[in-house]
Coordinates of C-alpha atoms (C1' of nucleotides) in Angstrom, one line a residue:
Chain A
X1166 CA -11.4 2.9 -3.1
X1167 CA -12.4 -0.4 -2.2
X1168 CA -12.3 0.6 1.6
X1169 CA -15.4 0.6 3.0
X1170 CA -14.7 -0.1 6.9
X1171 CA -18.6 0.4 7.9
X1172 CA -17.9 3.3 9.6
X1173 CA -17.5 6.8 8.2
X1174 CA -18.7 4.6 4.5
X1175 CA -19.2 7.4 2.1
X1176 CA -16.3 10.3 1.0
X1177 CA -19.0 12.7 1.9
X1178 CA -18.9 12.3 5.6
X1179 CA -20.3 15.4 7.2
X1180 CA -18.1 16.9 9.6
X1181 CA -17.5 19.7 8.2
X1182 CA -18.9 22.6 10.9
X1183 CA -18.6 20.9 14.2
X1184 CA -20.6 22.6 16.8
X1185 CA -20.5 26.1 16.3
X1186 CA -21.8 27.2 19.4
X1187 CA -25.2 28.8 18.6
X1188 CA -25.4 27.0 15.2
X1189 CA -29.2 27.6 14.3
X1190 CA -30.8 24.1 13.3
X1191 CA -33.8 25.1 11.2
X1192 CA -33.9 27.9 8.8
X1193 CA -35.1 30.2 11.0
X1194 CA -33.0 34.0 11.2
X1195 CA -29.9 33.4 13.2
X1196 CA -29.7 35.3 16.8
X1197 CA -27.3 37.5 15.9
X1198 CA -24.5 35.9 18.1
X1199 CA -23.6 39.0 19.9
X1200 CA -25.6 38.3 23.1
X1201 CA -23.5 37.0 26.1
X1202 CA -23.9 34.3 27.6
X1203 CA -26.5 34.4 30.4
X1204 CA -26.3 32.3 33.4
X1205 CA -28.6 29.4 32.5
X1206 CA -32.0 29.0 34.6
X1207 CA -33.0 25.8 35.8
X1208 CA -33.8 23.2 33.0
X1209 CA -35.4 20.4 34.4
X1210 CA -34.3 17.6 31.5
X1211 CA -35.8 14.6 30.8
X1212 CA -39.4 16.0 30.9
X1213 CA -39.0 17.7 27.7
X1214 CA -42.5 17.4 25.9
X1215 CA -44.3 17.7 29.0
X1216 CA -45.1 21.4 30.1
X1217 CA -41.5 23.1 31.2
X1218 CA -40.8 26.5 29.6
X1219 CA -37.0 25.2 28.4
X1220 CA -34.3 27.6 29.5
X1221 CA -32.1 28.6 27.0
X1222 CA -29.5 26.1 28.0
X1223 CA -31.4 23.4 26.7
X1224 CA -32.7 25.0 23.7
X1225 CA -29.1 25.9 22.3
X1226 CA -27.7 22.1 23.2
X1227 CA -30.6 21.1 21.0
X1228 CA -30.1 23.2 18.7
X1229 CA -26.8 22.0 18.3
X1230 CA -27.7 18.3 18.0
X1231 CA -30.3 19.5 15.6
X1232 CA -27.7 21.3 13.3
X1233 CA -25.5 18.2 13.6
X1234 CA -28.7 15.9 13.0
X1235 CA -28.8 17.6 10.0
X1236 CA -25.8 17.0 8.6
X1237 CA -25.8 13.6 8.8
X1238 CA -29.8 12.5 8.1
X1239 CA -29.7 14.9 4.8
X1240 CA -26.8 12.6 3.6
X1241 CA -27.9 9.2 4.8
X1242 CA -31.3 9.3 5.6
X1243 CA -33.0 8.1 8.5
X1244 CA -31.7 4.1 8.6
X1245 CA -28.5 5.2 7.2
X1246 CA -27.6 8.0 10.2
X1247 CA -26.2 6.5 13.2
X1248 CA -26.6 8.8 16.8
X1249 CA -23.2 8.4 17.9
X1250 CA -22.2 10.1 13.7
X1251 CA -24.7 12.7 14.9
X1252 CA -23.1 12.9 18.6
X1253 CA -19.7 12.9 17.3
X1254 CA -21.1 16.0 15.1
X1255 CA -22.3 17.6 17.7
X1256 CA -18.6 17.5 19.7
X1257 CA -20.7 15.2 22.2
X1258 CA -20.9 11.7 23.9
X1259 CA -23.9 9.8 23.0
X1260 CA -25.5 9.2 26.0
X1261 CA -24.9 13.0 26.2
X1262 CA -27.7 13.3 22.9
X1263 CA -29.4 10.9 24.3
X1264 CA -30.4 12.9 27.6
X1265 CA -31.5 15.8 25.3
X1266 CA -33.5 13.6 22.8
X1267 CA -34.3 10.1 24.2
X1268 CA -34.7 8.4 21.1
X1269 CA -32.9 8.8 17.9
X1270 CA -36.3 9.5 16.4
X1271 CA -37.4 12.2 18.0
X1272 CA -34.2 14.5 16.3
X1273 CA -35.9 13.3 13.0
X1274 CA -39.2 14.1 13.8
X1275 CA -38.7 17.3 15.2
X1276 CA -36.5 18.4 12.4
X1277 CA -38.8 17.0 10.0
X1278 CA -42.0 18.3 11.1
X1279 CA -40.3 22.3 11.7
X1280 CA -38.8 21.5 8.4
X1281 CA -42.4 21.2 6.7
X1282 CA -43.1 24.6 8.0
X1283 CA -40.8 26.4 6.5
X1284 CA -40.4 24.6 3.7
X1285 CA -43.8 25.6 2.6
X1286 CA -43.6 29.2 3.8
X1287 CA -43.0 30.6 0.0
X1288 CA -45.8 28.9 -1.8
X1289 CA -48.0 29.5 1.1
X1290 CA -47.2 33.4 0.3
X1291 CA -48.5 33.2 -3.1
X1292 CA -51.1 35.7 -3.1
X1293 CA -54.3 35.2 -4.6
X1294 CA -55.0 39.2 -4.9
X1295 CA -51.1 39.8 -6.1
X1296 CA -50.2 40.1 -9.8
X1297 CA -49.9 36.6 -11.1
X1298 CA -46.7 36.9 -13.5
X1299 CA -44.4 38.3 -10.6
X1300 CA -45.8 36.4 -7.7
X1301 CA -44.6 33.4 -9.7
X1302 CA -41.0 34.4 -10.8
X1303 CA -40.9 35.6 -7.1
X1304 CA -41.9 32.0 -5.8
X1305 CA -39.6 30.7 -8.3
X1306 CA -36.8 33.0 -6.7
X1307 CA -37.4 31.9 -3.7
X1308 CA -37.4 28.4 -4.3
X1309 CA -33.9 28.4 -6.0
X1310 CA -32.6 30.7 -3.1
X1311 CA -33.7 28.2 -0.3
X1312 CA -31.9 25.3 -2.3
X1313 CA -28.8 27.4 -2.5
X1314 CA -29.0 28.6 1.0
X1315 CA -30.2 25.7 2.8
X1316 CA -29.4 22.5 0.6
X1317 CA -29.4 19.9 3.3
X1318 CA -33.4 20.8 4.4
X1319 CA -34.0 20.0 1.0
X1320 CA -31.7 16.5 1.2
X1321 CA -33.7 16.0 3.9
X1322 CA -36.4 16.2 2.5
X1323 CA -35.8 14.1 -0.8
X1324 CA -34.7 11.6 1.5
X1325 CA -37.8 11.0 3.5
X1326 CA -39.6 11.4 -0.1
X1327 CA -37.7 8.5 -1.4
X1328 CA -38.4 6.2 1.2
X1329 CA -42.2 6.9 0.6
X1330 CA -42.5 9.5 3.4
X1331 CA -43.0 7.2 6.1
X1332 CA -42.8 9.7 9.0
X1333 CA -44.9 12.6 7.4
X1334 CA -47.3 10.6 5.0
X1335 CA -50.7 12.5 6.8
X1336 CA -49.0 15.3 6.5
X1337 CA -48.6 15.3 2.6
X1338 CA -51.7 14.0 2.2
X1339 CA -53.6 16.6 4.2
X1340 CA -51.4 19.3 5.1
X1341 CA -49.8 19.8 1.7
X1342 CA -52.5 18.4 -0.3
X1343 CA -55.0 21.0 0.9
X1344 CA -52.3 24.0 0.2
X1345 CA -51.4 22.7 -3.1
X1346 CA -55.0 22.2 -4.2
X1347 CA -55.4 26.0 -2.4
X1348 CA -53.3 27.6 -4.6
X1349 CA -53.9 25.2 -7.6
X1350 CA -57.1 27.3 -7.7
X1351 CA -55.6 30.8 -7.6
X1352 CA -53.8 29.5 -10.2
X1353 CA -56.5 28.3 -12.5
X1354 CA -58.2 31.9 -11.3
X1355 CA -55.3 33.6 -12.8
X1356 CA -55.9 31.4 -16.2
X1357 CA -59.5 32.4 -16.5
X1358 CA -58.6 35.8 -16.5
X1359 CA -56.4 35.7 -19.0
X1360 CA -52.9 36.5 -16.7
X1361 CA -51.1 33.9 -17.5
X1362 CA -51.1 31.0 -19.9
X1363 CA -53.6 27.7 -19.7
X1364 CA -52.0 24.6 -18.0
X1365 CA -52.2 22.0 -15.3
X1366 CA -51.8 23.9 -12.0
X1367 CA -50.5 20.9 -10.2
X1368 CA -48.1 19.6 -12.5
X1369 CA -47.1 23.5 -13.2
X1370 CA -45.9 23.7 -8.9
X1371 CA -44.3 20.2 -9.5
X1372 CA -41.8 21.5 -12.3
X1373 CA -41.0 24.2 -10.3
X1374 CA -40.2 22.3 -7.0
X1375 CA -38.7 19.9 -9.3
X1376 CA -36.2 22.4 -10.9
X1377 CA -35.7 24.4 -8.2
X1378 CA -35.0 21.4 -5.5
X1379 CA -32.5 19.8 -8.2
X1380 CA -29.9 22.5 -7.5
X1381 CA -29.8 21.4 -3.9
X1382 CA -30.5 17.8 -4.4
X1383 CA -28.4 16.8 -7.3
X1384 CA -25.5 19.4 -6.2
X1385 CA -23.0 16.9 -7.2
X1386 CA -23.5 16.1 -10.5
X1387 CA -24.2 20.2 -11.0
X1388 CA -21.5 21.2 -9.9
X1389 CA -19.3 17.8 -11.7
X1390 CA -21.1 18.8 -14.8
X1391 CA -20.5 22.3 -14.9
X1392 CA -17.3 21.9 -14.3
X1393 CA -14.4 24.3 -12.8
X1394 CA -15.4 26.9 -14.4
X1395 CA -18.8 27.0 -14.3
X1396 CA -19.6 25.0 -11.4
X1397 CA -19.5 28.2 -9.1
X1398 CA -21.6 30.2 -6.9
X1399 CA -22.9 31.4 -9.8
X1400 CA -24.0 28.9 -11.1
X1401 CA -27.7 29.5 -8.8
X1402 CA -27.9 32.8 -10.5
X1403 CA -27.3 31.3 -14.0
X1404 CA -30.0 28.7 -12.9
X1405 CA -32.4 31.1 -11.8
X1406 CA -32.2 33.1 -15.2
X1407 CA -32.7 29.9 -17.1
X1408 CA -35.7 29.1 -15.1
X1409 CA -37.4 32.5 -15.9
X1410 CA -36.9 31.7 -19.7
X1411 CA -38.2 28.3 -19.1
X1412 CA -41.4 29.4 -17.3
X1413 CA -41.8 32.4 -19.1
X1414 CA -41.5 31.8 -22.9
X1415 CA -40.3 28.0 -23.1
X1416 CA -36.9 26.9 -24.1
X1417 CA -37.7 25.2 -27.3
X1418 CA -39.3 27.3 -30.0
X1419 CA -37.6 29.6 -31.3
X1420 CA -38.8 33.3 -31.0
X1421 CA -40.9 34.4 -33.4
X1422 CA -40.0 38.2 -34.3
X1423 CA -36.1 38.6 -34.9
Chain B
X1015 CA -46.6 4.8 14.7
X1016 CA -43.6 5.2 17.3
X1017 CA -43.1 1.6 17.4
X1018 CA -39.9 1.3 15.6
X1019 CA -38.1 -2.3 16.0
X1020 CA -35.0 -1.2 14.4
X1021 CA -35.8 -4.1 11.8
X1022 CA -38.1 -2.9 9.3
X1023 CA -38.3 0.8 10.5
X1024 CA -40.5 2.6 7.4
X1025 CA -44.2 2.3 6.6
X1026 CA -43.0 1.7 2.7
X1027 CA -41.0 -1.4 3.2
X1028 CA -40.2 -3.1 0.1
X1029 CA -41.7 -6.9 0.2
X1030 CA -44.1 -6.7 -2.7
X1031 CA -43.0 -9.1 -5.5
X1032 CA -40.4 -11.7 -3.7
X1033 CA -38.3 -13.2 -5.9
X1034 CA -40.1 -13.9 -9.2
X1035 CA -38.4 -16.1 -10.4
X1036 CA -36.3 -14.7 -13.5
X1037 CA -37.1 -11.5 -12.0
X1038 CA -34.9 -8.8 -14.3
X1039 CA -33.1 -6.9 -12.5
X1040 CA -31.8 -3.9 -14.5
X1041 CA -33.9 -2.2 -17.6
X1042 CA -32.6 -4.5 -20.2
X1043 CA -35.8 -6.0 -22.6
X1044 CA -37.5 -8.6 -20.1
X1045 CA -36.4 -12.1 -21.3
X1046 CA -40.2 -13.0 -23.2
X1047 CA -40.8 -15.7 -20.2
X1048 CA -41.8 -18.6 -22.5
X1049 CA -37.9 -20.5 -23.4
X1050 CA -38.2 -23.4 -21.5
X1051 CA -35.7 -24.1 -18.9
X1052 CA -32.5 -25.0 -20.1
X1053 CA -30.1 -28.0 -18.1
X1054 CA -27.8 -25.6 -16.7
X1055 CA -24.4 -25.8 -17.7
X1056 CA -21.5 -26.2 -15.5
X1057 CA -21.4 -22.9 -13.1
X1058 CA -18.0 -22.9 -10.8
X1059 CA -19.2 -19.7 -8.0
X1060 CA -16.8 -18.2 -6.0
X1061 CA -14.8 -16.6 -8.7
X1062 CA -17.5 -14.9 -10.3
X1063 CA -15.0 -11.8 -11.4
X1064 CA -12.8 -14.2 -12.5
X1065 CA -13.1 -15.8 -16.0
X1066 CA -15.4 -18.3 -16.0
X1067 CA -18.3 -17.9 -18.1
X1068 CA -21.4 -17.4 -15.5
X1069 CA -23.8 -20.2 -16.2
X1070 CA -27.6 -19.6 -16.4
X1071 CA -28.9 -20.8 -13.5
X1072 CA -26.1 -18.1 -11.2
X1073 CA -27.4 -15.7 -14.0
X1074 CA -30.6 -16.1 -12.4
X1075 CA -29.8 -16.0 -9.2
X1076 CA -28.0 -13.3 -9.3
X1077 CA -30.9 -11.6 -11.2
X1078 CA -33.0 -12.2 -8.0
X1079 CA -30.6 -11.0 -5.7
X1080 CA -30.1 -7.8 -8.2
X1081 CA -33.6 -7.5 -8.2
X1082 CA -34.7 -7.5 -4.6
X1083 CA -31.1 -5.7 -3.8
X1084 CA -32.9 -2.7 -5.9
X1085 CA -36.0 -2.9 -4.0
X1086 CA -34.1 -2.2 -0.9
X1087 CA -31.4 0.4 -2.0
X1088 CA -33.6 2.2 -3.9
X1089 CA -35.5 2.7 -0.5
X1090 CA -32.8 3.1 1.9
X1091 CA -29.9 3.7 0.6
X1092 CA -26.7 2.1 0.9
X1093 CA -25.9 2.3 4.2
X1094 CA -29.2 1.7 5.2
X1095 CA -30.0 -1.2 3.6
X1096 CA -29.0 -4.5 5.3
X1097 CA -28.1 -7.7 3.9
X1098 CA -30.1 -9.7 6.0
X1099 CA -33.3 -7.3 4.0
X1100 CA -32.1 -8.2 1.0
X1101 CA -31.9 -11.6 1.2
X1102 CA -35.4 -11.9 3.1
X1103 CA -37.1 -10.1 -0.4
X1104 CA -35.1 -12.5 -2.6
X1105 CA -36.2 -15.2 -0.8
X1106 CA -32.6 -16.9 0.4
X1107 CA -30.7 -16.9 3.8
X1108 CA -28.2 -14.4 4.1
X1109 CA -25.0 -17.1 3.9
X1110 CA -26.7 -17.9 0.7
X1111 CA -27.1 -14.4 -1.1
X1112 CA -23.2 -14.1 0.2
X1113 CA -22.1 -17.0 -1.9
X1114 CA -23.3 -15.2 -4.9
X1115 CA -22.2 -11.9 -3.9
X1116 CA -19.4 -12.3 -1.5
X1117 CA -20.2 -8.2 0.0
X1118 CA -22.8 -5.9 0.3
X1119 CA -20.7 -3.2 -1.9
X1120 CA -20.4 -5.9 -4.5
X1121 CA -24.6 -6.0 -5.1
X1122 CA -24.8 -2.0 -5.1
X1123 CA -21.2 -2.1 -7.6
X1124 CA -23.2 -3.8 -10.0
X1125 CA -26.6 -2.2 -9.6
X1126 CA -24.3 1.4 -9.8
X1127 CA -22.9 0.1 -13.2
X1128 CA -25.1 -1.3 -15.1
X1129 CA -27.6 1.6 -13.9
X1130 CA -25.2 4.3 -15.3
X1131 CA -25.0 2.9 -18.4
X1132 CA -28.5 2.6 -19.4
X1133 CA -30.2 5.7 -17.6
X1134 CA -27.9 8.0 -20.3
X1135 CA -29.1 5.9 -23.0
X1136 CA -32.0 8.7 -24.2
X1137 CA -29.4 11.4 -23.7
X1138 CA -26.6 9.5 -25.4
X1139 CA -29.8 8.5 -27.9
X1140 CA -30.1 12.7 -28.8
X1141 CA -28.9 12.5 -32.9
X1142 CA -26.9 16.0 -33.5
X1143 CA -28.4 15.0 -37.0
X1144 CA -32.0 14.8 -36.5
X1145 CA -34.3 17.6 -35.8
X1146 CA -33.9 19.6 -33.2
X1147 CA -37.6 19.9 -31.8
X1148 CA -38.9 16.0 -32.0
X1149 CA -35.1 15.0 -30.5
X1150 CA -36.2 16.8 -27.5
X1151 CA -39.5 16.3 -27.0
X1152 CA -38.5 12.4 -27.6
X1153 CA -36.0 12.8 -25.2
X1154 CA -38.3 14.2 -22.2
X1155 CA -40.8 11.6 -23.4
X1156 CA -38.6 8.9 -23.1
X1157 CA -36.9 10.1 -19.9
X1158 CA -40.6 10.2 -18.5
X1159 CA -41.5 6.8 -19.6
X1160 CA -38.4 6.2 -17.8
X1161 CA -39.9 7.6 -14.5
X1162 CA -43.1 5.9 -15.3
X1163 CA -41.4 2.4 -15.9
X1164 CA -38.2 2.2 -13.7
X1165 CA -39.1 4.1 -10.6
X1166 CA -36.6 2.3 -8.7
X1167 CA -33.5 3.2 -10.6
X1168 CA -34.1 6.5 -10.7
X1169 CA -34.5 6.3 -6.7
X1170 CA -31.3 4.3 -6.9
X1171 CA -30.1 7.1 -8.7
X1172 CA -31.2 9.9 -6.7
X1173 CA -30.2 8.0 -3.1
X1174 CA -26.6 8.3 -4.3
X1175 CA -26.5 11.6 -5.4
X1176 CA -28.3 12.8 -2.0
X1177 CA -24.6 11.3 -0.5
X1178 CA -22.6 13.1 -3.0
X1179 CA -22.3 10.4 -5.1
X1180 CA -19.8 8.5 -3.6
X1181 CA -19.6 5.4 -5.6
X1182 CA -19.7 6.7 -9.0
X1183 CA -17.9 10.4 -8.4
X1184 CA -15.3 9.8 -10.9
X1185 CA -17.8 8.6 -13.7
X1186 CA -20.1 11.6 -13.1
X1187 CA -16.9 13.9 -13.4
X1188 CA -16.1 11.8 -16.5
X1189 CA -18.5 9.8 -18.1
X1190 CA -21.1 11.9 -17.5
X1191 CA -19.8 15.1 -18.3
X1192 CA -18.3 14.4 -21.0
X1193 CA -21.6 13.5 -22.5
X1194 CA -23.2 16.1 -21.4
X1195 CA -20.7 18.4 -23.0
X1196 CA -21.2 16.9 -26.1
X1197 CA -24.8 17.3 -26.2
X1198 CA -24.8 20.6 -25.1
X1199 CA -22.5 21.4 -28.2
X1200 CA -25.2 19.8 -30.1
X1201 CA -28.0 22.3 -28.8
X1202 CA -25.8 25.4 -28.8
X1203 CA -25.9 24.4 -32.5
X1204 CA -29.3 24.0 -33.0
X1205 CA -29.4 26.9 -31.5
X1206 CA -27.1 29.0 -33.7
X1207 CA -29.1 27.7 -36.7
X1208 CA -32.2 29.4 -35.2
X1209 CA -33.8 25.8 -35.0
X1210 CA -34.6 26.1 -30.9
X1211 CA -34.9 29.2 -28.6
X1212 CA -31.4 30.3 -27.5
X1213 CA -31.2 29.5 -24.3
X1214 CA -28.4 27.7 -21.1
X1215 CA -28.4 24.1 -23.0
X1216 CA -26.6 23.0 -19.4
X1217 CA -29.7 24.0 -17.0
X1218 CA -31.8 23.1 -20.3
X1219 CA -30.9 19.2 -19.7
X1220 CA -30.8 20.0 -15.9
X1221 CA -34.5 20.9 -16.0
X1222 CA -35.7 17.6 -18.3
X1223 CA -33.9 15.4 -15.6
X1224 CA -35.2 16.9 -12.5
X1225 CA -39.1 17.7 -13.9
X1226 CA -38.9 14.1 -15.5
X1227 CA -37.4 12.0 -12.6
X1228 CA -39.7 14.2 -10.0
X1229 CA -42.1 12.0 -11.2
X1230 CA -40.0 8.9 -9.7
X1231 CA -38.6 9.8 -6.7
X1232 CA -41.0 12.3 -5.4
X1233 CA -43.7 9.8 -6.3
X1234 CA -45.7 9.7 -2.7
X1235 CA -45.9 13.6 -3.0
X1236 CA -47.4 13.6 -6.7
X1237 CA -49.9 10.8 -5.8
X1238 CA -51.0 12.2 -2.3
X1239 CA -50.8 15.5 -3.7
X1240 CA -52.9 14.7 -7.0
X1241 CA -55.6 13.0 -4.7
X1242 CA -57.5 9.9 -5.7
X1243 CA -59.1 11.3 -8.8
X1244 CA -55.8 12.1 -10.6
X1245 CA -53.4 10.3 -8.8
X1246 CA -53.9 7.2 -11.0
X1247 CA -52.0 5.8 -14.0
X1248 CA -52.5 8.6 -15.8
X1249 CA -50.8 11.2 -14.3
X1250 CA -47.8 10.1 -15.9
X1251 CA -50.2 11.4 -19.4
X1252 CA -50.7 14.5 -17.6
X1253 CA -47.4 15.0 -16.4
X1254 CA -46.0 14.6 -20.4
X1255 CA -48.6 16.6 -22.3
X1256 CA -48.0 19.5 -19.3
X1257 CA -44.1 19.5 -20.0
X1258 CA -44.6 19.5 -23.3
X1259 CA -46.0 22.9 -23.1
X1260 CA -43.4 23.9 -20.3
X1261 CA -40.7 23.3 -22.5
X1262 CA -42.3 24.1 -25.5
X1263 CA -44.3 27.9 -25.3
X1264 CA -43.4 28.4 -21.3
X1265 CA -46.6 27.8 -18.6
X1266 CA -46.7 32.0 -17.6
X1267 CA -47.3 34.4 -20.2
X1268 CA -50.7 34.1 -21.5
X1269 CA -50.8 32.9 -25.1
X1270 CA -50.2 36.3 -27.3
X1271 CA -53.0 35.6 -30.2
X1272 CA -56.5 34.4 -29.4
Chain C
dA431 C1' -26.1 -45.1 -9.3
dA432 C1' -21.8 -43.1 -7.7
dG433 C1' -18.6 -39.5 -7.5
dA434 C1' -17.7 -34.8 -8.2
dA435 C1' -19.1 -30.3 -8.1
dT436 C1' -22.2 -26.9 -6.7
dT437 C1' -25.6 -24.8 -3.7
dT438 C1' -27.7 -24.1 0.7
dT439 C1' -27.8 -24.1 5.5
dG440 C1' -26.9 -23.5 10.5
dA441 C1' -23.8 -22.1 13.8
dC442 C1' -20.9 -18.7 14.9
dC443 C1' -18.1 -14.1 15.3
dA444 C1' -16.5 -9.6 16.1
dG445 C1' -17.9 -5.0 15.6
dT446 C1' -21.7 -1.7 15.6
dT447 C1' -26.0 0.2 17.1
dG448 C1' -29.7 2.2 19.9
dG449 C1' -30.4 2.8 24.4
dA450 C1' -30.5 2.1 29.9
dA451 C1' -28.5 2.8 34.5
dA452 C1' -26.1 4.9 37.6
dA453 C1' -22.3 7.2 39.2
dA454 C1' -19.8 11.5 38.9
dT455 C1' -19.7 16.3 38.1
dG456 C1' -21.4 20.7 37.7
dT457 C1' -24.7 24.7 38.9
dT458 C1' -27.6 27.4 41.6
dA459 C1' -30.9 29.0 45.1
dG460 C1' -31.1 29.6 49.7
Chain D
dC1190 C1' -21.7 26.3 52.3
dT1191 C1' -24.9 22.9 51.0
dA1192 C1' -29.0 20.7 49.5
dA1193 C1' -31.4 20.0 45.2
dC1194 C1' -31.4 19.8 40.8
dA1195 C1' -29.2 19.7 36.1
dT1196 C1' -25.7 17.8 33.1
dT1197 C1' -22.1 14.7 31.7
dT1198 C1' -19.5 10.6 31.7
dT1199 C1' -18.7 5.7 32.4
dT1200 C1' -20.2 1.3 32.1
dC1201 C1' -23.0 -1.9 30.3
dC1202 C1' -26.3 -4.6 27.3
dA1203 C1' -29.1 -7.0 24.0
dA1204 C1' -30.2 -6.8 19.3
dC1205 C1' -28.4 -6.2 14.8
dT1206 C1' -24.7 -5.9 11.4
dG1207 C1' -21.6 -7.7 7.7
dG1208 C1' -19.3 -11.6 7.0
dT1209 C1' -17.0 -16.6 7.8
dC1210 C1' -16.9 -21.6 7.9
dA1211 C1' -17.7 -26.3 7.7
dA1212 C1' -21.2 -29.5 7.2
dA1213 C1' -25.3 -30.9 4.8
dA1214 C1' -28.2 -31.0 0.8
dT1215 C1' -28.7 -30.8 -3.9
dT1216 C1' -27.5 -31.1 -8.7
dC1217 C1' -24.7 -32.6 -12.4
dT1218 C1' -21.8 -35.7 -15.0
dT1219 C1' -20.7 -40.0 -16.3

DNA sequence: AAGAATTTTGACCAGTTGGAAAAATGTTAG
DNA sequence: CTAACATTTTTCCAACTGGTCAAAATTCTT
């Protein structure tokens, strides 16, 4: 218990799905792996951000060091992730990663900054013209689904918010912000006419990413707490029907009509 | 921005208060700075886990080290949190910091610990006697005060459960459960007597920690998000009175009497 | 003030880390 | 087949890491 050796510290190494090939690195659908392999067209490395198209070569190495990235920067955060942990993910040498992504933070950034996208994707489908009451449960939905189908984006995430969101600060303060603040106001619209109840937009979106990121975030001490026997798979569907009491009616005051 | 020196990497490095003196290190009531320093007593170091009885001045000490050793796992993480950062922000060369606490584990052991212990206090605090409403709308207060006042714990907190909790697995799966278990009991009886809404009381505690301690670690994203008009002090306010009505009538279906 | 105990420091170490260079090994178009 | 390019591996390095140790500085006791 006592055995930290500085490598491989925690019990929760990640090494669980090594390289699998196609393994898609963002949340993006997967390609179907069905397609043979084609014989690769010239790559042209080391020029990467400059203008080449990318053959499909490159873009499945990388997508493999981006999976493997994952793994390890959801659990230990940017300082804590080592490239040759990511590398021996990956089922390759370091200098290896190294010619695909030149410096350890440019896996970060590009898994951060795709991350962002998609992590936004269901609250940026809110729709101002749809009816209020189920384009919320739906967002809600959503939200739990993505932390029980794609945890470690949402460990990711958590851990850059810890350390104060060094690497996508401008981001969250303009990107997000200016969503948020969008969609604050269809909320408030809503409230005006009467669709749903009176309350602080903002802090309304920050309980639901709250309670919805916990599942994914705070996995452990669910799944410890539930226990055995309710520590399952289902316990995302038993979260998500709490969640619609919660929003809907409250949790605390008892109904008024037996 | 893409000048990373390995030392000091993030934008939110922790070096605001250094070593204040009898800096207190865990929540425990702040000493009343006023006694007037005390000739130390006889310490003996080096066998700190032994038996001796810890004099004041190592109390201290070790206060500052606990102190700044939050700052910087709070922030990073274990494993990326050096020694050499820890002692900078407490003010002492490394060798130094090491004769207090002979390895890095040793520092986050004790922060771990004595963290446990008092961030289930409110929980624990939860009287199966008292009335069921005002113990849980104390409880959320108290666990957002918490958020408000000891921001760093509850990153401390959060940073190990983003790694699975490796350090204090068996306590979760123990300690913690058990607790939890018990309190649950106590709501599924409040709710039998028709006092609170029937409802999961498992996600029902889930959902106070993760909307309360939202407020701690996704701090950055609340501020930048809330802007410079309500990002302030007072968004902790905002953030109570809104969960008050979450919890208490729900946030979505519009109130039914005018 | 002297001796004993404690605290602090500076030098040092072995292992790790991010990364560079270059040689070795494919791969492919002609 | 072979030149030209792409990929991988081997070797290497300087800075950083957690940690040791003995000497020096300080504090305490008497």
């Amino acid at each position: 218990m006592a055995s930290i050796k500085v490598k491989n510290d925690g019990p929760a190494s990640p090494r669980k799905r090594a390289a699998n090939g196609a393994g898609a690195a963002s949340m993006k659908a997967k390609p179907a792996a069905g397609e043979a392999d084609k014989p690769p067209a010239k790559p042209k490395a080391r020029t990467t951000g400059k203008g080449r198209p990318l053959t499909r070569i490159q873009r499945e190495k990388q997508d493999i060091i981006l999976e493997a990235a994952l793994d390890v920067f959801s659990v230990y955060g940017f300082r804590g992730s080592t490239i040759d942990q990511i590398a021996e993910v990956a089922g390759m040498s370091k200098p290896n990663l190294l010619y695909y992504f030149p410096r350890k933070e440019d896996i970060h950034r590009r898994l951060i900054s795709e991350l962002l996208v998609t992590w936004l994707e269901p609250l940026r489908d809110i729709d101002a013209d749809g009816d209020p009451i189920p384009e919320i449960r739906s967002y809600i939905r959503r939200k739990i689904e993505m932390a029980r189908d794609f945890p470690r984006e949402s460990r990711l995430f958590a851990n850059e918010m810890l350390q104060g969101a060094p690497h996508i600060i401008d981001m969250i303060e303009v990107d997000l912000k200016n969503l948020v603040d969008e969609k604050a106001k269809v909320l408030e619209g809503w409230m005006d006419t009467g669709k749903i109840a009176r309350t602080d937009p903002y802090h309304l979106i920050f309980s639901i990413w709250a309670t919805t990121q916990h599942y994914a975030d705070f996995d452990v001490q669910v799944r410890a707490v539930l226990g055995r026997d309710r520590g399952g798979e289902g316990r995302f569907e038993d979260a998500a029907r709490y969640l619609e009491q919660l929003f809907m009616t409250g949790v605390l005051m008892p109904k008024k009509r037996a």
